[in-house]
CSV table of C-alpha atoms and ligand atoms in Angstrom, one decimal:
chain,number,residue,atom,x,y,z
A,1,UNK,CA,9.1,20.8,-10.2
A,2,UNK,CA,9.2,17.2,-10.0
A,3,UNK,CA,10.8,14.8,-8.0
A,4,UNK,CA,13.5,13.0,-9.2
A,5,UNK,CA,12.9,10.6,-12.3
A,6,UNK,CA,13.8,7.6,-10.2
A,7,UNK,CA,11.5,8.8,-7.0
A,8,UNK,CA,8.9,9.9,-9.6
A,9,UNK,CA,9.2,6.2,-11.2
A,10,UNK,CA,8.8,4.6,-8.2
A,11,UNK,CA,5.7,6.5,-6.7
A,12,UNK,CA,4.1,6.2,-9.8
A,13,UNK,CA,4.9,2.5,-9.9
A,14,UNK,CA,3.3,2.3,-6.3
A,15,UNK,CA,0.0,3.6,-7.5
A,16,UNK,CA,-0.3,0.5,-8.8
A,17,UNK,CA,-1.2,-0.6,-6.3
A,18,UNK,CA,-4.8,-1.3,-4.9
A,19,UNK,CA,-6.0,1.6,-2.6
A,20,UNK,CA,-2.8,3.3,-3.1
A,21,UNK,CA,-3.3,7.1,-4.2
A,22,UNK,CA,-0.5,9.7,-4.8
A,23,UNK,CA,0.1,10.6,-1.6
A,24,UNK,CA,0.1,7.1,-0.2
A,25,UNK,CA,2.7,6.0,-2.6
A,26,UNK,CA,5.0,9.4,-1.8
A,27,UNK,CA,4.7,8.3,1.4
A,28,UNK,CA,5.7,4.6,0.8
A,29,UNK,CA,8.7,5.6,-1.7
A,30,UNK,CA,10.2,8.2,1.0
A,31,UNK,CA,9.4,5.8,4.0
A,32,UNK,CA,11.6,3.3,2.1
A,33,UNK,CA,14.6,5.6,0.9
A,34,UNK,CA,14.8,7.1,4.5
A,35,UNK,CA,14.5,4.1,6.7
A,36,UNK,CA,14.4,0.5,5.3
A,37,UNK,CA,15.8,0.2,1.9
A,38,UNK,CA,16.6,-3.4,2.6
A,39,UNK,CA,13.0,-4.2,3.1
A,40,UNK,CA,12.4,-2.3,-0.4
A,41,UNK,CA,15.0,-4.7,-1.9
A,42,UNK,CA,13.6,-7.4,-0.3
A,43,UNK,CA,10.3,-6.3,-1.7
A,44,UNK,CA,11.5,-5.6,-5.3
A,45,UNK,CA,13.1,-9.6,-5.3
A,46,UNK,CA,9.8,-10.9,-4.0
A,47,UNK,CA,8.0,-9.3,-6.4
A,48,UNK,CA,10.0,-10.3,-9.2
A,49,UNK,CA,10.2,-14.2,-7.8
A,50,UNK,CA,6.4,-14.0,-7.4
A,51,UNK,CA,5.5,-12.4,-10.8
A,52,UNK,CA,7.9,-14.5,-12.9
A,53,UNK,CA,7.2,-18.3,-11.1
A,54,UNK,CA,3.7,-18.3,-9.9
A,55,UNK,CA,1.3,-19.7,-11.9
A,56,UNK,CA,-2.2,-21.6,-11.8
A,57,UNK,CA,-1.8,-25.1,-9.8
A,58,UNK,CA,-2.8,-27.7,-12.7
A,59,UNK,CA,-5.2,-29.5,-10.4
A,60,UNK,CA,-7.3,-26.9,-8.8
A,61,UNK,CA,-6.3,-23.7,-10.4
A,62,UNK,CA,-5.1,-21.9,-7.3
A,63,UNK,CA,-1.7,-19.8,-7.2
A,64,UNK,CA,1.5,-21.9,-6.4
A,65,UNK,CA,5.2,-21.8,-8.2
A,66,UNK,CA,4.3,-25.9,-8.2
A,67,UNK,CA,2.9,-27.6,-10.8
A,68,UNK,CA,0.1,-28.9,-8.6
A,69,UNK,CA,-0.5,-27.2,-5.1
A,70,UNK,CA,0.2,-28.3,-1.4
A,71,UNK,CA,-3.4,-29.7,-0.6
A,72,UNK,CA,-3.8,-30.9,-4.6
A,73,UNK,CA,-0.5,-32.7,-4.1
A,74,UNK,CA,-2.0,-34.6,-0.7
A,75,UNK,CA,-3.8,-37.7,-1.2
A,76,UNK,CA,-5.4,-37.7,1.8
A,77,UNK,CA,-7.3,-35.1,0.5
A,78,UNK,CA,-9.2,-37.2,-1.7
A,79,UNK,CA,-10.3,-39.7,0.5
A,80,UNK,CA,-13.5,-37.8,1.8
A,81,UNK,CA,-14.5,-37.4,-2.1
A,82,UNK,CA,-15.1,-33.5,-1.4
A,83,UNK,CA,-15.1,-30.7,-3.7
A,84,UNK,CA,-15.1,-27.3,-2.4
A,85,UNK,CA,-15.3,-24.5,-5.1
A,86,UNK,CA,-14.8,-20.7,-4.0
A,87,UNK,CA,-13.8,-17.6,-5.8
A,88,UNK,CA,-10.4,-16.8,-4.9
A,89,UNK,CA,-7.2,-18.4,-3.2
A,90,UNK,CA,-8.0,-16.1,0.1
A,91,UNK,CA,-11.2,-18.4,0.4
A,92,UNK,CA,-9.5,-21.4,0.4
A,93,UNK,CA,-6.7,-19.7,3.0
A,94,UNK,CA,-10.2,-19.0,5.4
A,95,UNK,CA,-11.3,-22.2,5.3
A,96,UNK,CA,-8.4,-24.1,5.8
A,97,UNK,CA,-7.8,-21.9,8.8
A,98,UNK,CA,-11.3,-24.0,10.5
A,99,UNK,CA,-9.6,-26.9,10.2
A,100,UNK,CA,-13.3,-28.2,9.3
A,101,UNK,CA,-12.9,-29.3,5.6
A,102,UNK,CA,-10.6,-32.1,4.5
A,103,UNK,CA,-11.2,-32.7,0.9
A,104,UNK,CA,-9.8,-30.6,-2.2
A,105,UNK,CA,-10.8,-27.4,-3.9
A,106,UNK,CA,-11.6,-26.0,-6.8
A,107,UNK,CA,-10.5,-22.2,-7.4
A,108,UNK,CA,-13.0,-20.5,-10.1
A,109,UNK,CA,-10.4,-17.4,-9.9
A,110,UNK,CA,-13.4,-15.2,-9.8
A,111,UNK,CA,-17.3,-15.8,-10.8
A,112,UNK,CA,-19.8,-15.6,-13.9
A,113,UNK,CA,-20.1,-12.0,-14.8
A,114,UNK,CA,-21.5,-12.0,-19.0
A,115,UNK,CA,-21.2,-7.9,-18.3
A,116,UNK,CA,-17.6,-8.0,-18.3
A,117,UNK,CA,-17.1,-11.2,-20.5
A,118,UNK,CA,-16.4,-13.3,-17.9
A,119,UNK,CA,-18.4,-16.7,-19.0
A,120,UNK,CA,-17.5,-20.4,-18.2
A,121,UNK,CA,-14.7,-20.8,-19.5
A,122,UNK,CA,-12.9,-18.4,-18.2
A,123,UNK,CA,-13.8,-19.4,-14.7
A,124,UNK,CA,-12.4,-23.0,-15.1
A,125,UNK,CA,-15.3,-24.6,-16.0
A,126,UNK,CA,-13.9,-26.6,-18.8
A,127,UNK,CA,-11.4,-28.0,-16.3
A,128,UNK,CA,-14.5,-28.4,-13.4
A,129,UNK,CA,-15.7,-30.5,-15.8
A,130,UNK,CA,-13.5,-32.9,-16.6
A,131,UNK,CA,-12.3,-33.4,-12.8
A,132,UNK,CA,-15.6,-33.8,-11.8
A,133,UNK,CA,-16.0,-36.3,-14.1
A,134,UNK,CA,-13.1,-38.4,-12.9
A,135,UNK,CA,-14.7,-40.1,-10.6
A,136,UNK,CA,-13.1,-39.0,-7.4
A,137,UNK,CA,-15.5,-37.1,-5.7
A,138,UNK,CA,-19.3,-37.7,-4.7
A,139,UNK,CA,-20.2,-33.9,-3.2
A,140,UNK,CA,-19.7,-30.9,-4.7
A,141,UNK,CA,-19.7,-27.9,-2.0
A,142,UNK,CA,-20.5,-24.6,-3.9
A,143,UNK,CA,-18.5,-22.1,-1.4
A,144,UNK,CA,-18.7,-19.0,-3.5
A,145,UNK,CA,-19.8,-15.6,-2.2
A,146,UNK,CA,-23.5,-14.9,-1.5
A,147,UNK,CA,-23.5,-12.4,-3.8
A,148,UNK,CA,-25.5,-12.1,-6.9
A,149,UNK,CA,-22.8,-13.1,-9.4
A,150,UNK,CA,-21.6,-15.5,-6.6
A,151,UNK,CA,-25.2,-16.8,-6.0
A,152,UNK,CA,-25.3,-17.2,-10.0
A,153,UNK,CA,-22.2,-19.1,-10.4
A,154,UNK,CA,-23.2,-21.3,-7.7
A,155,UNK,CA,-26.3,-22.3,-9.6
A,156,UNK,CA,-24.7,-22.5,-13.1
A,157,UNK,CA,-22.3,-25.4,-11.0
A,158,UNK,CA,-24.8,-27.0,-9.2
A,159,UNK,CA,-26.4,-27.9,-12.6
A,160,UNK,CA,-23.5,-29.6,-14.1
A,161,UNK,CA,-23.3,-31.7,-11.1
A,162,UNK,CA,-26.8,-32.5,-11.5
A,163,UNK,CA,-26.3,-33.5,-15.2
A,164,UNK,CA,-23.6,-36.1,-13.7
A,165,UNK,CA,-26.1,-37.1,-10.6
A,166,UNK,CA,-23.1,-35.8,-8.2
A,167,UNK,CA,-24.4,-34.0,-4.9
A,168,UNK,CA,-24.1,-30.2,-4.9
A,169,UNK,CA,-24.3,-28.6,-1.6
A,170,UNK,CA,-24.2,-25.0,-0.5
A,171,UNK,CA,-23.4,-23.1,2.3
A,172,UNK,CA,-25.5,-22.3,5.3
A,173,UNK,CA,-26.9,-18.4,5.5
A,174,UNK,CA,-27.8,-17.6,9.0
A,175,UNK,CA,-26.6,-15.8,12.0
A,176,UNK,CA,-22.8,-15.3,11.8
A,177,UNK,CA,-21.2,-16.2,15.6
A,178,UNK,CA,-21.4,-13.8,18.0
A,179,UNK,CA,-23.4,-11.3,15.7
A,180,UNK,CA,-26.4,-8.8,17.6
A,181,UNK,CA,-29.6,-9.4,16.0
A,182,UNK,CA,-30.1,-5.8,15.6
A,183,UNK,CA,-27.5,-5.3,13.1
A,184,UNK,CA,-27.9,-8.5,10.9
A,185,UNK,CA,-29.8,-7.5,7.3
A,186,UNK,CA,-32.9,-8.4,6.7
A,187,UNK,CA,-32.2,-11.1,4.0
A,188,UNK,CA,-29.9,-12.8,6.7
A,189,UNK,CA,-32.4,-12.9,8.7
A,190,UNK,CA,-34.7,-14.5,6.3
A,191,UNK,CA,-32.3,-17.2,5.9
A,192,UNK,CA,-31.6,-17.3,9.3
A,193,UNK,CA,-35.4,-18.2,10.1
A,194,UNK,CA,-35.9,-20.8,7.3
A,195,UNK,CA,-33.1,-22.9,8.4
A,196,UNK,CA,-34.0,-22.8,12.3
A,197,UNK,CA,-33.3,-25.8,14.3
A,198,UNK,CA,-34.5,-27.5,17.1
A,199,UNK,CA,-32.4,-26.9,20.6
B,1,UNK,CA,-1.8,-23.6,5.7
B,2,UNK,CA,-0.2,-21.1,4.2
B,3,UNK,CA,-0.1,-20.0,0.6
B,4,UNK,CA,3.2,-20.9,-1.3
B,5,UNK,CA,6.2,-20.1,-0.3
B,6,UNK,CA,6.9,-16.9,-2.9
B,7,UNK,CA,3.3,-15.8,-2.1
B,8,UNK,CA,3.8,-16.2,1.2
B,9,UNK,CA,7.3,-14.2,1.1
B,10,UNK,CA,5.2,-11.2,-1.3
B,11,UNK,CA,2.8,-10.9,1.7
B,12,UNK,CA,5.5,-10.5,4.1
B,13,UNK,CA,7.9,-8.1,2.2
B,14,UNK,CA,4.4,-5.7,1.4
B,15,UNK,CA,4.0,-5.6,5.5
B,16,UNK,CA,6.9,-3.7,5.1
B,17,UNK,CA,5.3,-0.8,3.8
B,18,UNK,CA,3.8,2.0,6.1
B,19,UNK,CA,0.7,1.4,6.9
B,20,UNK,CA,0.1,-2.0,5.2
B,21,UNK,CA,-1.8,-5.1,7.4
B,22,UNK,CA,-1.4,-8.6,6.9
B,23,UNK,CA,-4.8,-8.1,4.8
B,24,UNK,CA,-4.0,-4.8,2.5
B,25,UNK,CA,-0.8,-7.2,1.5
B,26,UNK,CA,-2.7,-10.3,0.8
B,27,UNK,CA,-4.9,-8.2,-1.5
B,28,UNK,CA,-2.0,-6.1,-3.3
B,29,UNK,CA,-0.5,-9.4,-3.8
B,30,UNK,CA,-3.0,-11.1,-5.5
B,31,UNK,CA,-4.2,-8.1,-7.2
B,32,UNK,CA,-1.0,-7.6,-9.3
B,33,UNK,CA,-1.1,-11.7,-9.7
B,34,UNK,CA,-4.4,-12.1,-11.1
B,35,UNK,CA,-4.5,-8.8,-12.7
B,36,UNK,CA,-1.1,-6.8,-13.0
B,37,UNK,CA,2.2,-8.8,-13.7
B,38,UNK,CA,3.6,-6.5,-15.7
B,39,UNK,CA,2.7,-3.5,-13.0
B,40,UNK,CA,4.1,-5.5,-10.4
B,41,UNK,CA,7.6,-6.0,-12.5
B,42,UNK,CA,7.8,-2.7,-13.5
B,43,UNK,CA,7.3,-1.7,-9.3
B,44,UNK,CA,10.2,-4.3,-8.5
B,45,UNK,CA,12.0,-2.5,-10.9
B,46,UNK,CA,11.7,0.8,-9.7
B,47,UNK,CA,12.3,-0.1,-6.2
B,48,UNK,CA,15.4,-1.8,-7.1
B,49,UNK,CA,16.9,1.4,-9.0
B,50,UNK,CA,15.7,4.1,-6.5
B,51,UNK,CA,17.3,1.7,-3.6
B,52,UNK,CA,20.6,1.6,-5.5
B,53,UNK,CA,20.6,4.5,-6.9
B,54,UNK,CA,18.7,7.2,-4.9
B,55,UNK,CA,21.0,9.1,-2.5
B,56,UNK,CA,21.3,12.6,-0.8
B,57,UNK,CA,21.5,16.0,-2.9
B,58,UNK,CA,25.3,17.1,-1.7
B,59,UNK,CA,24.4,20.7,-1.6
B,60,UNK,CA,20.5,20.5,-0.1
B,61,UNK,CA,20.7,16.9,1.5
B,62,UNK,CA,16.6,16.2,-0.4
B,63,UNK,CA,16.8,13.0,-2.4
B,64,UNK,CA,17.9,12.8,-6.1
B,65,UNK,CA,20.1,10.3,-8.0
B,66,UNK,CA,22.3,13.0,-9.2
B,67,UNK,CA,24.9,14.5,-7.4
B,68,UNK,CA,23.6,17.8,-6.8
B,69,UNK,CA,19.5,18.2,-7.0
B,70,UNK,CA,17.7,20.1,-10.1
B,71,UNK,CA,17.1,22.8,-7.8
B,72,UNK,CA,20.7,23.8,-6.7
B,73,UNK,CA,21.9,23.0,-9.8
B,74,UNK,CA,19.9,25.9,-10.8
B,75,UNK,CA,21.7,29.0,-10.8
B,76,UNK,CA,19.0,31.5,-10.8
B,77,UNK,CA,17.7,30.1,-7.5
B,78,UNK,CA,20.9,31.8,-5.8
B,79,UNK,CA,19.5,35.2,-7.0
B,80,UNK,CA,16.7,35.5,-4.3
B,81,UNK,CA,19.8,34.8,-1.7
B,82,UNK,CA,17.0,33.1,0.6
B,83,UNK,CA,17.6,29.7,2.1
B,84,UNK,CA,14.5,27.9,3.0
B,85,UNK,CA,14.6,24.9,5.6
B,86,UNK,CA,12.4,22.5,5.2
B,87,UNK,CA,12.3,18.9,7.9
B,88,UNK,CA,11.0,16.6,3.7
B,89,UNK,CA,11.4,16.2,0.4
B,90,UNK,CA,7.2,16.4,0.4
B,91,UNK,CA,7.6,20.2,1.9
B,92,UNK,CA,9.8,21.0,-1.3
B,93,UNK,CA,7.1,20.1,-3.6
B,94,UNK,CA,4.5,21.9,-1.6
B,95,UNK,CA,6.1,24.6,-1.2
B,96,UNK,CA,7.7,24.4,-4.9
B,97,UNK,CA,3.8,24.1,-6.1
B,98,UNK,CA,3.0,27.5,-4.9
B,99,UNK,CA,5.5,29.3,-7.3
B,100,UNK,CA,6.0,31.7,-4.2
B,101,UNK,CA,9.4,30.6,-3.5
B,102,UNK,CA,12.3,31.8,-5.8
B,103,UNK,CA,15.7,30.3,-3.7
B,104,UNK,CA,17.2,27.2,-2.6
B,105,UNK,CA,16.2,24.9,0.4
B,106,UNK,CA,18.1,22.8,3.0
B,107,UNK,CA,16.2,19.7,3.6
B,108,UNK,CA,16.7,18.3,7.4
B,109,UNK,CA,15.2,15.5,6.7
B,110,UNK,CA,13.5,15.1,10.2
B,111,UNK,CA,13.9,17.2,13.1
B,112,UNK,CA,15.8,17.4,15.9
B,113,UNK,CA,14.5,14.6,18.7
B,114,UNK,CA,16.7,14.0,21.8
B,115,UNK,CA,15.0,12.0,22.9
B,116,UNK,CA,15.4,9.4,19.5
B,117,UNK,CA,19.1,10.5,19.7
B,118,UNK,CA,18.5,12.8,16.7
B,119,UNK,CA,20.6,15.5,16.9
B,120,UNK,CA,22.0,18.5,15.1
B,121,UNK,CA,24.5,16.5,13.3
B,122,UNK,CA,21.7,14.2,12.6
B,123,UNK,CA,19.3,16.8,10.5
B,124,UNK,CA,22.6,18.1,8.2
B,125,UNK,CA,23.5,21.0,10.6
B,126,UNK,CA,26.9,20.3,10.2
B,127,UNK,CA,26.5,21.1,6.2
B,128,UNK,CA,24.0,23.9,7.3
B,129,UNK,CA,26.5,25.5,8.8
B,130,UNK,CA,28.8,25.9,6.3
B,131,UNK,CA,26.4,26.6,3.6
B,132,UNK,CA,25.2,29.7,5.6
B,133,UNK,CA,29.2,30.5,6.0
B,134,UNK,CA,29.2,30.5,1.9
B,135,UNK,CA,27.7,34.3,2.1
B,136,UNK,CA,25.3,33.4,-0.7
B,137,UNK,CA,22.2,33.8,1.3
B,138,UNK,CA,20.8,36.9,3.3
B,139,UNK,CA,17.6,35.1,4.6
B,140,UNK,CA,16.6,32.0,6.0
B,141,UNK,CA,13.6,31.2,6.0
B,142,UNK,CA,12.4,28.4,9.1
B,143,UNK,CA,10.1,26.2,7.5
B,144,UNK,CA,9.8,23.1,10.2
B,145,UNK,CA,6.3,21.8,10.8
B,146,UNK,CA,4.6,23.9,13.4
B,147,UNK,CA,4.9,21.1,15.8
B,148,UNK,CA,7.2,20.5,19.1
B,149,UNK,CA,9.8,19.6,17.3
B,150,UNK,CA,9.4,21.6,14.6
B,151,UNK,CA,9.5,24.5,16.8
B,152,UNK,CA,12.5,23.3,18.7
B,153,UNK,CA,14.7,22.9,15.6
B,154,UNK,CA,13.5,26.4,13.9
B,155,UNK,CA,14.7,28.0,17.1
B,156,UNK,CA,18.2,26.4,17.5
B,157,UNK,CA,18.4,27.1,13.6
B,158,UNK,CA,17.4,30.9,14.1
B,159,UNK,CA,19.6,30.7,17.1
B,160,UNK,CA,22.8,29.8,14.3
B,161,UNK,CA,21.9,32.1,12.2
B,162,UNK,CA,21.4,35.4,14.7
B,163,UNK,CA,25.2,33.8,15.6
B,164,UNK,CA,26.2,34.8,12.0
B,165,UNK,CA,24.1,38.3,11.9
B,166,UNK,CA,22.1,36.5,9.1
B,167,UNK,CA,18.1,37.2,9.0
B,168,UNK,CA,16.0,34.4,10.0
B,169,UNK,CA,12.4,34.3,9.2
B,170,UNK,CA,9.4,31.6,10.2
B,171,UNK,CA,6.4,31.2,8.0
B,172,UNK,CA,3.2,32.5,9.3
B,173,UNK,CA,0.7,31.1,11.4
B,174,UNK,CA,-3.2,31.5,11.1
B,175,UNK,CA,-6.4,30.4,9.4
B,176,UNK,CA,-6.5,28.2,6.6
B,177,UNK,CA,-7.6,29.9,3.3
B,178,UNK,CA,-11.5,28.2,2.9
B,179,UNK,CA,-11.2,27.1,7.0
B,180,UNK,CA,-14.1,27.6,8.6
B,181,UNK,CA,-13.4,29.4,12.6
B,182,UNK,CA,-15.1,26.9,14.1
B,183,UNK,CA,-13.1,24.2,13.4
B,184,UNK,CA,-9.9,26.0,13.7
B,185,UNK,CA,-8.1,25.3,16.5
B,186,UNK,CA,-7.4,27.5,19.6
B,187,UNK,CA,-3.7,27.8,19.4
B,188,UNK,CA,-3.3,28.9,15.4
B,189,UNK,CA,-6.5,31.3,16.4
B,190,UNK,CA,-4.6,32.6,18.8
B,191,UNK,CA,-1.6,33.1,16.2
B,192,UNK,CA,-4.7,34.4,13.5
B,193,UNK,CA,-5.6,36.9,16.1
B,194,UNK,CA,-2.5,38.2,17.1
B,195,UNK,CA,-1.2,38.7,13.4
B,196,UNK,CA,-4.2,40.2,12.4
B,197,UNK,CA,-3.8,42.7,9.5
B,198,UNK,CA,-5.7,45.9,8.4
B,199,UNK,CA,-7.8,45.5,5.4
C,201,ZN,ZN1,-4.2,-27.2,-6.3
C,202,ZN,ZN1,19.7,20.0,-3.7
C-alpha cells in the first residue's frame, strides 16, 4: 500500500529537494494538504515563475529575471573600479549585508574542480576576461572560499590579472569576531599570526 | 539588498514548509536553480495537482483524490469486520506495512484538543458514528498515539463504542523489539511489566 498517486507524486517530488529524505517530504506534503494549501499554491507559482524567468545577469553572471542585475545595473557601482569575485549569489547577498564594498561583482557560479570537469570556462572565465579587460576596474578582490578548490580558483584569477598588470587582492584569514582562541584551527591560527598588527 | 524579486518570493513561499529557515530555503532555491529546473517544475507541478485535487476519502476521511480511498474500496477489507482508528494518514502506511492488519480504518486526522477548539465533530466523529451504526464492524481497534491526547480521544471513542455494545480494543504498550531496558522509559516499562506474558 501506497499513498495516493498524487500524494505519492508530490513526496517524491519533495525529495528533490536538498536534505529532504522520505520522511521529511511526507511530512511536508501532509503538512500542506492539512493546513496551508494556499502557501503550497503559492509555492508551486513561485517555483514555476522562478524556474521559467531566472536566468544569469549578463554582466556579472548572478541570478536575476533582468537582463543585467540590480548592483550591475547601478553606475555608481563602478566608480570605485572594484571587482569582487565569489562563488555563489549567497556570497554576494553576505557581503552586501556589511555595507563595506561598493563596487561590482563577478559570480564564478561555483569554482575550478578538473575532477568533475568543471574548468574555466565553465566558471565564467571567458566572460572575466573580457570585462576585466574593459578598462573599468583597477583591483580585482578574489572573495572565493578558503577552501582548496576555492584557494585554487583564486590563484588561477589572480594570474590573469597579473597578465593584464591589474591588482588582485585577497581576503584576510585571521581571527573571526568574537571567536575563543581555543576553538579556532590551527591553520587560522597560522594566518592569524602572520598577518598581526600593531595596537 | 535583496536577491530578485522571484528569488526573493521562492525563498519566502519555501519558509512555508515545516521546519524550513530562512537558510534551508535560500539553499533549496538555488539548488534546484543552478542544478534542478526540471525537478523544481515537476515539484510545482505536483503541488499544484495534489492542492487542487487532493481531498478526504468519503468513507475513511485519509487523503486520496478519489472519492472513496483504495482501501475501502476494497471489499475484502470488510471481511475482518475490524475498524481501526488511526489520528494520520502516516499511521495507515505503518500500520499497512506490517501486513498485520486485514480491515478498514477511520483516519481522525488529529485528536481531540479542547483546548485548540478541536472537538469531536472536528476528528470525523460525526461520520464515525454512523459508520459504527452500519453493523459492518464487530471491533474497533484504538490506535491514537499513546500521548495525552491520544489517550483522551481513544477513551471517548471506546466510550461510543461500549454505547453501541461494540468491542473496543487499544494496541499494546511495552518494549520496543531491539530496545535496549535502559533506555526505555519508566511509564511503557511500567506497561512492559504489567503485561508481561509467559514464555
Ligand atoms: Zn549582475
Ligand atoms: Zn478510505
Amino acid at each position: 500500500m501506497k499513498f495516493s498517486p498524487l500524494i505519492s507524486e508530490l513526496i517524491t517530488a519533495f525529495t528533490s529537494l536538498p536534505g529532504v529524505g522520505k520522511k521529511s517530504a511526507q511530512r511536508m506534503a501532509f503538512h500542506l494538504l492539512e493546513r496551508n494549501r494556499s502557501g503550497a499554491l503559492q509555492l508551486s507559482q513561485a517555483l514555476h515563475d522562478a524556474m521559467e524567468h531566472v536566468k544569469h545577469c549578463q554582466a556579472c553572471r548572478t541570478f536575476t529575471e533582468s537582463a543585467v542585475c540590480e548592483i550591475c545595473a547601478d553606475p555608481s557601482r563602478e566608480e570605485s573600479a572594484q571587482l569582487c569575485v565569489v562563488e555563489s549569489p549567497q556570497d554576494v547577498l553576505s557581503i552586501e549585508q556589511t555595507s563595506e564594498f561598493k563596487g561590482r561583482y563577478f559570480v564564478l557560479m561555483g569554482h575550478l574542480s578538473p575532477i568533475d570537469g568543471i574548468g574555466p570556462s565553465e566558471i565564467g572565465l571567458t566572460e572575466l576576461n573580457t570585462l576585466l579587460d574593459s578598462g573599468k576596474f583597477k583591483e580585482v578582490i578574489l572573495a572565493t572560499n578558503p577552501t582548496v578548490e576555492g584557494e585554487a580558483t583564486a590563484h588561477y584569477i589572480a594570474q590573469m590579472c597579473n597578465d593584464k598588470q591589474l591588482s588582485a587582492t585577497r581576503l584576510a584569514h585571521g581571527m573571526p569576531v568574537g571567536g575563543e582562541l581555543e576553538y579556532v584551527d590551527g591553520n587560522t591560527l597560522i594566518h592569524a599570526f602572520t598577518g598581526r598588527r600593531s595596537i
